[in-house]
XYZ file of C-alpha atoms in Angstrom:
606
model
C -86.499 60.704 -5.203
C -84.152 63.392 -4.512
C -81.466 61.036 -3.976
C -81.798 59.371 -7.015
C -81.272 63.119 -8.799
C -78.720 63.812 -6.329
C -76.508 60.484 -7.444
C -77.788 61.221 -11.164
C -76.024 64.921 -10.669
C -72.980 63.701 -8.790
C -72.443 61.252 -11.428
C -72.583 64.103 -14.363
C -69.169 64.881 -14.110
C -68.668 67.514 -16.894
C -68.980 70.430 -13.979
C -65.767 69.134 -12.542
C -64.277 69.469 -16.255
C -65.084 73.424 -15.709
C -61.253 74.412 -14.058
C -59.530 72.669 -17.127
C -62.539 74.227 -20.058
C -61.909 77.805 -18.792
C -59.065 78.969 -19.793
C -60.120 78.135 -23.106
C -63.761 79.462 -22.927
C -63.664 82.723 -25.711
C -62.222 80.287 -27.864
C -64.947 77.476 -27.270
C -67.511 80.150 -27.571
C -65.944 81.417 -30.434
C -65.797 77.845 -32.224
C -69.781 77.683 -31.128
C -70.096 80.791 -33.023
C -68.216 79.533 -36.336
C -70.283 76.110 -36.211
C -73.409 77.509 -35.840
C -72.894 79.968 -39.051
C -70.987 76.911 -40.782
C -74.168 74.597 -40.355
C -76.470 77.878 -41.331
C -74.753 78.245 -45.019
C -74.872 75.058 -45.178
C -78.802 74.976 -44.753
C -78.794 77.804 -47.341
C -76.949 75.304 -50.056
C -80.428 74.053 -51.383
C -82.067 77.153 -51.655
C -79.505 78.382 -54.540
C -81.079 75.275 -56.499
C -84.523 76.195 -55.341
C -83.746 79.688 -57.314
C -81.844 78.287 -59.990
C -84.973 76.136 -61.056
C -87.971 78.296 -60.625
C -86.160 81.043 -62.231
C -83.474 79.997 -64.918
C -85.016 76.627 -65.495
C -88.539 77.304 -65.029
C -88.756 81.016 -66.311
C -86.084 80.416 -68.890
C -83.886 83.780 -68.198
C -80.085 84.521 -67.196
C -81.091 88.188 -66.161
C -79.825 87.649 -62.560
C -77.112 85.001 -63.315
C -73.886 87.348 -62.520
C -75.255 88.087 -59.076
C -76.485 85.141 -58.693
C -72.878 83.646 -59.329
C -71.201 86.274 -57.402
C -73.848 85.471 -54.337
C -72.793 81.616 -54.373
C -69.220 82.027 -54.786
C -69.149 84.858 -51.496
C -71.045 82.254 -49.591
C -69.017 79.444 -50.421
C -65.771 81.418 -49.470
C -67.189 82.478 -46.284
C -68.561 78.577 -45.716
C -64.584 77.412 -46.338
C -63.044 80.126 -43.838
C -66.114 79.346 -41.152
C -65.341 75.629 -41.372
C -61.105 76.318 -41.565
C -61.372 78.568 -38.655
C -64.023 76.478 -36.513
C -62.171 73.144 -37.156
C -58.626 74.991 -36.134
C -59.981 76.225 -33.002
C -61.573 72.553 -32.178
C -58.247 71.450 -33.031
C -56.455 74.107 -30.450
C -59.150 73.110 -27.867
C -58.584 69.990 -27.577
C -54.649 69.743 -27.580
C -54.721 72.666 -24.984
C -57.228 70.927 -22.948
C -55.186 67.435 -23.191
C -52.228 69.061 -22.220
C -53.717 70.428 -18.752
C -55.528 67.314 -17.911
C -52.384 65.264 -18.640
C -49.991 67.697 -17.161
C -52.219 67.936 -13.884
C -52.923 64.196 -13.398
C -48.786 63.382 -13.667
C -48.637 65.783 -11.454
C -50.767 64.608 -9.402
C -49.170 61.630 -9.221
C -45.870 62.889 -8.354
C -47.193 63.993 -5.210
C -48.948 60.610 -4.363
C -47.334 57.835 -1.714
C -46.370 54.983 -2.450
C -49.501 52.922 -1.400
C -51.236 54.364 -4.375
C -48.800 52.918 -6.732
C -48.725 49.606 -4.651
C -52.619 49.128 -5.088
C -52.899 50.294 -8.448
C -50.758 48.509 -11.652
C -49.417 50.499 -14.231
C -52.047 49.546 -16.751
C -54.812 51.408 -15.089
C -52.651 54.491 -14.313
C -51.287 55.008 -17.498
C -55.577 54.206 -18.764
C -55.325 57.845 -16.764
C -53.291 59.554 -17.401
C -53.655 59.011 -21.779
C -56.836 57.211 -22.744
C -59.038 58.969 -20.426
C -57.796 62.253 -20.907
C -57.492 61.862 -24.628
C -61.717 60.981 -24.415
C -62.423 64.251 -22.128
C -60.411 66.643 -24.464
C -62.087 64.881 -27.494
C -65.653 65.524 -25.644
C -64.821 69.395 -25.474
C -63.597 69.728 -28.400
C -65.053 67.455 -31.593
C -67.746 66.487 -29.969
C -69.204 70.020 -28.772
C -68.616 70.952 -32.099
C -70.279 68.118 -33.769
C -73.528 68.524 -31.692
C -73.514 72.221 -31.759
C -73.296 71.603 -35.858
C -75.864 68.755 -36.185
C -78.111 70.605 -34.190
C -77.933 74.423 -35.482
C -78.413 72.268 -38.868
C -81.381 70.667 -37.914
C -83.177 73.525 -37.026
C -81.877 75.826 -39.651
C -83.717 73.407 -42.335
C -86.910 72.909 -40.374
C -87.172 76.900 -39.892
C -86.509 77.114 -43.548
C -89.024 74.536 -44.349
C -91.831 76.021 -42.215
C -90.659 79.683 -44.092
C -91.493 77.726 -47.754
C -94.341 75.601 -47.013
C -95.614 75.163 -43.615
C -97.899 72.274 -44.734
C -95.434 70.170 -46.612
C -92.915 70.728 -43.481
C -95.549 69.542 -41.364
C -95.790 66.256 -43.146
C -92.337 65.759 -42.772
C -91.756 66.229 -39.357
C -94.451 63.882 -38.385
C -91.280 61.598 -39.251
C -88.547 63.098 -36.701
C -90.578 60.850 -33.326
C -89.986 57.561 -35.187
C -87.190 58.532 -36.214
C -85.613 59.318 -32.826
C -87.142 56.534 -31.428
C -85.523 54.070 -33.807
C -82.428 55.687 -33.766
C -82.198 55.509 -29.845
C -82.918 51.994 -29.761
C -80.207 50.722 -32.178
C -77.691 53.126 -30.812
C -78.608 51.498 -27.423
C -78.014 48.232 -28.404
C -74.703 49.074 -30.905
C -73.212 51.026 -27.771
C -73.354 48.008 -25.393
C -72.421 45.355 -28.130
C -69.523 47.762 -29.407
C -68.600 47.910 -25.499
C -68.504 44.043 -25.655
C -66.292 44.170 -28.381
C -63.898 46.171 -26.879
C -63.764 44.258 -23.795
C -63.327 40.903 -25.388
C -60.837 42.611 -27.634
C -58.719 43.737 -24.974
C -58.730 40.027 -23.555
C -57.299 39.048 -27.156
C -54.436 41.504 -26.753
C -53.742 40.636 -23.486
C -54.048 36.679 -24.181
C -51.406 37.496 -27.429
C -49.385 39.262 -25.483
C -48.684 36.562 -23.148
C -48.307 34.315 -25.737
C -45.284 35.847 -26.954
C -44.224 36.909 -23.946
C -44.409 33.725 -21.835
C -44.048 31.704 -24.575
C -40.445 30.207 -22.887
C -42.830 29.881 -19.654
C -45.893 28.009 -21.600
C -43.573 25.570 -23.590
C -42.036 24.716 -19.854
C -45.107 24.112 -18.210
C -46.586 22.540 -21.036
C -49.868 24.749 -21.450
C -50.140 25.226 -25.139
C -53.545 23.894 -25.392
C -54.345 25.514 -22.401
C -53.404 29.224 -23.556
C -54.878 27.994 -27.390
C -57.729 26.859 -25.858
C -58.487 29.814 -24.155
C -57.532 32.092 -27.533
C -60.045 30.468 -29.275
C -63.065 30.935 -26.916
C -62.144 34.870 -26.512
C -62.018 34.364 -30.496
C -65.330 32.943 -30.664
C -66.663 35.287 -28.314
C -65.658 37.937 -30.426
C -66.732 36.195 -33.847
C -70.549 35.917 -32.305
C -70.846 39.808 -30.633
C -69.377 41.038 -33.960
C -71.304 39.260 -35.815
C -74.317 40.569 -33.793
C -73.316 43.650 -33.924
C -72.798 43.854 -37.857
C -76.619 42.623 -38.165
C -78.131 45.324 -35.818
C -75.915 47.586 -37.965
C -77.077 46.446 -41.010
C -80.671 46.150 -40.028
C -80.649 49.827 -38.629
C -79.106 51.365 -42.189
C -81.874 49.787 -43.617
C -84.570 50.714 -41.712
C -82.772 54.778 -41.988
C -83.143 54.240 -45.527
C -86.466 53.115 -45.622
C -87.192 56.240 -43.657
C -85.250 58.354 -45.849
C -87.460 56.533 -48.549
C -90.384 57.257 -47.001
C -89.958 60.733 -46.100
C -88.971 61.254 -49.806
C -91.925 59.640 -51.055
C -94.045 62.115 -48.608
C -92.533 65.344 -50.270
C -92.941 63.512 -54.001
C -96.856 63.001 -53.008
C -97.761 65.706 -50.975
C -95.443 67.991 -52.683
C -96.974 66.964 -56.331
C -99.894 67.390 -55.578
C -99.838 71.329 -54.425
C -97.592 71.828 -57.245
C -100.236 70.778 -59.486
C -102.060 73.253 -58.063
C -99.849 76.054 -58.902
C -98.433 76.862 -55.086
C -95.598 75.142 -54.946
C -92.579 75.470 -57.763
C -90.749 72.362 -59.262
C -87.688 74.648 -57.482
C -89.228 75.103 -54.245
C -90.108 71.121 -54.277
C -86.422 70.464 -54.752
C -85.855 71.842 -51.648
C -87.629 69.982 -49.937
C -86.236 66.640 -51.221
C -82.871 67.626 -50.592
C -83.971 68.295 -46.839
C -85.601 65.461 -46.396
C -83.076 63.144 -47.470
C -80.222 64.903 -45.066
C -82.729 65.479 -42.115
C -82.087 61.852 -40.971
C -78.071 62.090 -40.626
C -78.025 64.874 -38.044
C -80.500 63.262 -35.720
C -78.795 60.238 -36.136
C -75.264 62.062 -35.371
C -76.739 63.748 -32.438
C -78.232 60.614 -30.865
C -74.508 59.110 -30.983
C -73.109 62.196 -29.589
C -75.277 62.355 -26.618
C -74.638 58.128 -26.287
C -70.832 59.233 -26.474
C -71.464 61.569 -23.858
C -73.284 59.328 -21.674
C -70.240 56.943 -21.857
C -67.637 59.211 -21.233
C -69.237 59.733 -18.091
C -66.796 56.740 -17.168
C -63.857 58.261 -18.145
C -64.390 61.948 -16.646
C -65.349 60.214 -12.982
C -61.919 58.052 -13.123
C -59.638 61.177 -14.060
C -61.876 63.162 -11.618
C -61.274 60.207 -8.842
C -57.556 60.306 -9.351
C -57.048 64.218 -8.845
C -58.806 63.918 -6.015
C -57.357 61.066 -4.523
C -55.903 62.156 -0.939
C -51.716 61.108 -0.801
C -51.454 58.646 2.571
C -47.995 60.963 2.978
C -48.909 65.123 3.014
C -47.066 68.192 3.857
C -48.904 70.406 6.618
C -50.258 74.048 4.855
C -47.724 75.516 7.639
C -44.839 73.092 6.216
C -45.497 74.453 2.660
C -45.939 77.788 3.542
C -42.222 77.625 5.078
C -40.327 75.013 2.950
C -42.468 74.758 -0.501
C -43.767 71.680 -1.638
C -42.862 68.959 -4.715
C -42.855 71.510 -8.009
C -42.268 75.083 -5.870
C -39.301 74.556 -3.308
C -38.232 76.985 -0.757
C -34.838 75.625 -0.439
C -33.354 78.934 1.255
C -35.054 77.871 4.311
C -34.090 74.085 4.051
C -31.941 73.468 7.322
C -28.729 71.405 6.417
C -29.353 67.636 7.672
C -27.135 65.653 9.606
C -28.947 62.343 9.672
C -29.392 61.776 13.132
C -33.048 59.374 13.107
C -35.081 58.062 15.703
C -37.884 55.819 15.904
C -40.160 57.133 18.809
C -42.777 54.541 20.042
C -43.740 53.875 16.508
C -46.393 51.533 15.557
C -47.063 50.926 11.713
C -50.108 49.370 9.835
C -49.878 49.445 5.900
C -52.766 51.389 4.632
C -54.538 48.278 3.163
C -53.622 46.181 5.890
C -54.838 44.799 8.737
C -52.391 43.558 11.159
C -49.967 46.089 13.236
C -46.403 45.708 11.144
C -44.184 47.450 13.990
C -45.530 48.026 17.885
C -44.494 50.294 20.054
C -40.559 50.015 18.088
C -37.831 52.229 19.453
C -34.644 53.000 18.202
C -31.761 55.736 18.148
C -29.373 55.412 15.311
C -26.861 58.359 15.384
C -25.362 60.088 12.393
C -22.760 58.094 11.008
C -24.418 54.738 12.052
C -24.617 51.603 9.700
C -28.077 50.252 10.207
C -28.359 46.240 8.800
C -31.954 45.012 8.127
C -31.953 41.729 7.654
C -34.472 38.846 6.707
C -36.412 36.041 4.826
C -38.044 37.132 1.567
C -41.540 38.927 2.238
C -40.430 39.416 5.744
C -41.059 43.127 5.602
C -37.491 44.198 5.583
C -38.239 47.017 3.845
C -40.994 48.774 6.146
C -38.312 50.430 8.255
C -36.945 52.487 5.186
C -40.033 53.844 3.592
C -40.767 55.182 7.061
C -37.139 57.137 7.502
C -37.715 57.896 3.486
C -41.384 58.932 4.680
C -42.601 56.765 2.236
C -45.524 56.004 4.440
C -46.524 57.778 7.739
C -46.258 56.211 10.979
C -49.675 54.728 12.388
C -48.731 55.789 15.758
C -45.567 57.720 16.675
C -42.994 59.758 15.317
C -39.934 59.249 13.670
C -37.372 62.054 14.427
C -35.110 63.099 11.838
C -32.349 65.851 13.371
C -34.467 65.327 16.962
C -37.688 67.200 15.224
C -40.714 65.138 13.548
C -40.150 64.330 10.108
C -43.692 65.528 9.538
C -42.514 69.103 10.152
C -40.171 69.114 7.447
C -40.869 68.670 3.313
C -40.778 65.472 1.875
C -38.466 66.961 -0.985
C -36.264 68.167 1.587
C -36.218 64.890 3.050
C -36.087 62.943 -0.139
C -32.815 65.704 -1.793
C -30.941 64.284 1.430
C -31.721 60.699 0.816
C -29.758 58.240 -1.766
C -31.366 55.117 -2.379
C -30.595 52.623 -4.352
C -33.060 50.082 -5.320
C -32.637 46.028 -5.466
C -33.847 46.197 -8.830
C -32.563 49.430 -10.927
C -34.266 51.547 -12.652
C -32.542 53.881 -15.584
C -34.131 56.781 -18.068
C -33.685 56.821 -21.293
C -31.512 59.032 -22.426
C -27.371 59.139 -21.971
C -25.176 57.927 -19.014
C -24.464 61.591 -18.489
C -28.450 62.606 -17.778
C -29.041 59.261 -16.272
C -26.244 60.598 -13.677
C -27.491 63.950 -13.576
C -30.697 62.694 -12.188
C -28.933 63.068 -8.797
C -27.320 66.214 -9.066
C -28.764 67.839 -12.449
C -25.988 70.821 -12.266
C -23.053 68.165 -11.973
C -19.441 68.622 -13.811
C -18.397 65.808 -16.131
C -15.856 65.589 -13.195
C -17.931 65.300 -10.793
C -19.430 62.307 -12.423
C -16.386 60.435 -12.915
C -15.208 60.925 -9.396
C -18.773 58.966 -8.438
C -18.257 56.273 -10.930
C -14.623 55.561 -9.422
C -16.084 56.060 -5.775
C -18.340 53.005 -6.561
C -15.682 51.105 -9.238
C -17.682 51.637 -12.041
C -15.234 53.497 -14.644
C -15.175 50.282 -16.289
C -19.061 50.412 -17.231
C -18.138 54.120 -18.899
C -14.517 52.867 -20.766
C -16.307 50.187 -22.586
C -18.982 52.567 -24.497
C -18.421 53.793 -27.614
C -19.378 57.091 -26.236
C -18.656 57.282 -23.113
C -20.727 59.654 -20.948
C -22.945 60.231 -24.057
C -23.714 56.536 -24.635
C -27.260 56.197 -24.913
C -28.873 53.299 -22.631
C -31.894 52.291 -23.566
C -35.608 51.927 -22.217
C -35.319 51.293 -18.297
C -31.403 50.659 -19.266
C -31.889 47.372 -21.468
C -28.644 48.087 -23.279
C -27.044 47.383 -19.935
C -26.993 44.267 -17.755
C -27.958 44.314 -14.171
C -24.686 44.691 -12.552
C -23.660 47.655 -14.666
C -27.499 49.310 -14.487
C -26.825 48.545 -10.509
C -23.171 50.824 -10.789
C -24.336 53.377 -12.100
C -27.290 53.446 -9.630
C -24.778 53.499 -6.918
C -23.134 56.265 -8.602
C -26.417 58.333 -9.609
C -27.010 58.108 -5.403
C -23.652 59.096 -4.460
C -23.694 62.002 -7.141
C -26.401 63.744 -4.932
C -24.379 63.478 -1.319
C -26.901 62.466 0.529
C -26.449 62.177 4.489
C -28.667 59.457 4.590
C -28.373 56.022 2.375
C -30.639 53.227 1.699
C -29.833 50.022 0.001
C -32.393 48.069 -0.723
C -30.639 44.608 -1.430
C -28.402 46.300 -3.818
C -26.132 43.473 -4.229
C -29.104 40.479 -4.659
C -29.252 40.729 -8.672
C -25.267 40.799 -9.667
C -22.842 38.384 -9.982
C -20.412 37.867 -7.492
C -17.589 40.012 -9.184
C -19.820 43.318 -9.450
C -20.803 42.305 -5.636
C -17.438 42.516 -4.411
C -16.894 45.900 -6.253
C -20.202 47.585 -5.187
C -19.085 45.903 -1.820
C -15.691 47.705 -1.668
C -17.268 51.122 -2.830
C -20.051 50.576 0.007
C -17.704 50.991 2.722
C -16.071 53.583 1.445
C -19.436 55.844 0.638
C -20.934 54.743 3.961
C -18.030 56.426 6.551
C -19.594 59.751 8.040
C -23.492 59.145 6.742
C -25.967 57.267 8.272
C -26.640 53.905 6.105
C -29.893 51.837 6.241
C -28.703 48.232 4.263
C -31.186 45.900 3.458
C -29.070 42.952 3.233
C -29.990 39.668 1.013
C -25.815 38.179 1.775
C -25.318 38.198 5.298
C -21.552 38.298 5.096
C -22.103 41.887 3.634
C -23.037 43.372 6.706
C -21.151 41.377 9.380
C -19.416 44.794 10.455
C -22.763 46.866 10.545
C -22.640 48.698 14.132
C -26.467 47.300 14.531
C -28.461 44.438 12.897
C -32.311 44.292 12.855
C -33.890 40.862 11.961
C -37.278 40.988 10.722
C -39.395 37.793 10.436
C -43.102 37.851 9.814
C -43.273 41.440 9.657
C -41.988 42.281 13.341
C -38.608 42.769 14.301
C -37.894 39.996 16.476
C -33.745 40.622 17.276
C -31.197 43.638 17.344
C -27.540 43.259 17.828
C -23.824 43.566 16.405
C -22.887 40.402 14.577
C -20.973 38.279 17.305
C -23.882 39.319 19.530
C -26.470 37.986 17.315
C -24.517 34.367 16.710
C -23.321 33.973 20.798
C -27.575 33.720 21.009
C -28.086 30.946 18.626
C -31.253 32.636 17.500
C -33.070 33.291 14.603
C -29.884 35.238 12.845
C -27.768 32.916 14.109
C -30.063 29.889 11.912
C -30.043 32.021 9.061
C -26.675 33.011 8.757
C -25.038 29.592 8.694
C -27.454 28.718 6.821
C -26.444 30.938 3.615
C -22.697 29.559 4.913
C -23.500 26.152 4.335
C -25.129 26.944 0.965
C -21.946 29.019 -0.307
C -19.316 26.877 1.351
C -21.548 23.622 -0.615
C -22.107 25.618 -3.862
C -17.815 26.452 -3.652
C -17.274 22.642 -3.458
C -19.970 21.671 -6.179
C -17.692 24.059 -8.639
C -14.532 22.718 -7.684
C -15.694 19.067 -8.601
């Protein structure tokens, strides 16, 4: 049994909320305040027409009009403020609160490794970091409100019923059990069918937005009625649980207003019949109708508040799971403590790094794996030394970089950067030393200038231009209209590949790093932009140690060392003539991609 609570508690995740509510709490408490006094004039409302009729209507005088005036225009001024101020702060609440949760889950993620983002699609991270935290700052804000109002309402009209008339209040509240009992069953059932709804409509979206997407790919394959098929039982789907849902709907507002019929009816009979007996005014009966028929809505609201919190249960565990997710790759406290971490460096204790690297017995499983990627793998490359990593698609070329980029840890091992473990340095001094350029590109939004800037944010205009020549890519810059300043799109759609690749290049070689990856960076061009990345390589690579990750063999036939990787294990190291005098593996796939060019040459000729 106490397990069962204990689960129950662990899952009730608003205590976890507490850090980011805080801050915030004399406002919150404040805003509690203001809604409680907002839903108490409001209660008051009916009991101006409760003395308008028993005394100017009933008793036929105006003797205590002015006040009586005066009394419901000071109220009503005092209701507007209460409910300006109260929504404000609700307001403030929850785009303060937003703000945190947002801010500290990117944040979060900036400090996660890279097998978080390789087990986890952008979908449900982005789900995270907006929809999720948009929910939990809704839930402290509107929704604390709304039940603190519904609720302070409730009561305030019961107490002043039971004040009026005990007996006819009585009567009525024999209603509020079958009430709440028929409101908790619909809401039940609406919640889950609603929850359908949303499911099935977010197969919809997702089925339209392949449709357009993909729609070169489906007329290809030929799957039209495949992908329409498949449309139109989501669409059906969707037709029958709406059309569910819109009958329980309509079925509970009728049975409310039955009740609100009925509850009416109670105060019309009961209420009658004491006023015929002289204790009860036509005023004071008034009353109660008007409390009767608005007694339903705030049980109702508050039933779909606490469903709303029940849900968003969901939501507060995944943002709660994601700031506590562990990163695979973590600074020691002692590291910190010396160096800083990601957002508070200590750069004035950052040793200068000469790229001298060493694998030391290292033995590497992925995190989700399970088979050993590298065993017991040594290697010395000094500073200066161009490293070529070569290999089959999916061959796990790759590995060997995110573990001198401490990307990922080493299972077993060390890997020695300057002769001392990487581990007892910070990543982001690590990382500012690094310049890697991807296979496929990425650019900001924003200008060439920031894009640039990325890898030295306090760089000169000359500066920049001096990194575009280095890497021959002046010509990317003299063909914008404005130059520098020339905006290039989302992810750098205004560009093609080869120029978004450039300026890559350039963005890496802004920084100065001592260390350079290149991650196929010459796979996705065309042969012209090749040969000019190919020139600037070279050049860039004299005096810093290079990792290449080559997809052209004849790119790196001068590399002072070439690892093949097949299958995940590196399986030969060597210069070039080394490699082909063994008629191995490199050997196979080197003329190979010969025969292919020297073939593809001929086929353009003719």
């Amino acid at each position: 049994m106490s397990e069962n609570k204990n689960t129950k508690l662990k899952y009730f995740g608003i205590p976890k909320l507490i850090p980011f509510v805080k801050p915030y709490k004399k406002i919150m408490i404040s805003m509690i305040i203001m809604g409680a006094l907002t839903s108490l004039i409001d209660s008051i409302y009916p009991l101006f027409n409760q003395y308008a009729l028993n005394h100017f209507v009933a008793l036929q005088t105006t003797d205590t009009l002015v006040p009586f005036i005066i009394a419901y225009i000071v109220i009503l001024v005092i209701f507007v403020v209460l409910n300006y101020v109260s929504t404000s702060m609700a307001g403030k609440i929850e785009m303060n609160v937003n703000r945190d949760l947002r801010n500290a889950s990117f944040n979060h993620l900036q400090e996660l490794s890279f097998s978080y983002f390789n087990q986890n699609n952008v979908g449900y991270v982005h789900a995270r970091v907006m929809s999720d935290t948009g929910r939990i700052g809704q839930l402290v804000s509107w929704d604390m409100m709304d039940m603190v109002w519904q609720g302070s309402y409730l009561i305030f009209i019961l107490i002043n019923m039971a004040i009026i008339n005990i007996q006819l209040a009585l009567y009525i509240m024999l209603i509020i059990p079958v009430a709440v009992l028929l409101i908790v069953f619909f809401q039940k059932e609406l919640v889950a069918l609603n929850r359908k709804i949303r499911e099935i409509n977010s197969k919809i979206t997702s089925n339209f937005n392949e449709g357009i997407t993909g729609a070169k790919s489906i007329k290809t394959l030929v799957v039209e009625e495949r992908i329409n098929s498949d449309f139109d039982r989501d669409s059906q789907d969707m037709e029958v649980t709406s059309v569910r849902a819109g009958r329980y709907s309509a079925a509970f507002t009728s049975l409310v207003t039955m009740l609100s019929a009925i509850t009416l009816s109670i105060v019309l009979w009961k209420g009658g019949m004491i006023h015929q007996e002289g204790i009860i005014m036509i005023g004071t009966l008034s009353v109660f109708m008007s409390y009767a028929l608005n007694m339903l809505e705030p049980i109702q609201n508050i039933v779909g508040d606490i469903a709303r919190l029940i849900a968003i249960q969901v939501n507060i565990e995944r943002f709660t799971t994601l700031l506590e997710t562990k990163s695979d790759v973590a600074d020691s406290q002692e590291v910190i403590e010396k160096y800083g971490d990601t957002f508070h460096p200590k750069k004035e204790n950052w040793e200068p790094l000469h790229g001298d690297v060493e694998f030391k017995d290292v033995s590497f499983m992925y995190p989700d794996g399970n088979e050993w990627v590298l065993e017991h793998f040594n290697l010395k490359v000094p500073q200066g030394t161009n490293v070529a990593i070569v290999g089959e698609t999916g061959a796990g070329k790759s590995t060997l970089v995110n573990l001198v980029c401490r990307f990922f840890e080493p299972t077993k091992g060390k890997v020695l950067i300057d002769g001392r473990d990487a581990k007892e340095r910070s990543q982001l001094w690590l990382h500012s030393n690094i310049g890697y350029v991807l296979q496929t590109p990425h650019l900001f939004s924003g200008t060439v200038r920031d894009n640039l800037r990325y890898g030295k944010p306090d760089a000169t205009d000359a500066e920049i231009m001096e990194a575009l020549k280095l890497v021959n890519a002046e010509f990317v810059i003299d063909k914008m209209d404005k130059g520098l300043d020339s905006q290039v799109g989302e992810g750098g759609d205004m560009l093609s590949t080869g120029e978004k690749q450039l300026l890559s290049f350039a963005r890496a070689i802004l920084a100065n790093p001592r260390i350079l990856v290149l991650d196929e960076a010459t796979a996705s061009i065309d042969t012209l932009t090749e040969k000019a990345i190919q020139d600037a390589i070279f050049t860039v690579i004299k005096g810093r140690t290079s990792f290449v990750i080559a997809h052209r063999l004849s790119t790196i036939v001068d590399a002072d060392v070439i690892l093949v990787v097949k299958d995940g294990k590196i399986i030969e190291r060597g210069k070039h003539n080394e490699l082909m005098q063994k008629h191995g593996y490199y050997y196979e796939l080197y003329t190979r991609q010969y025969e292919e060019m020297i073939t593809n040459q001929l086929t353009e000729t003719n």
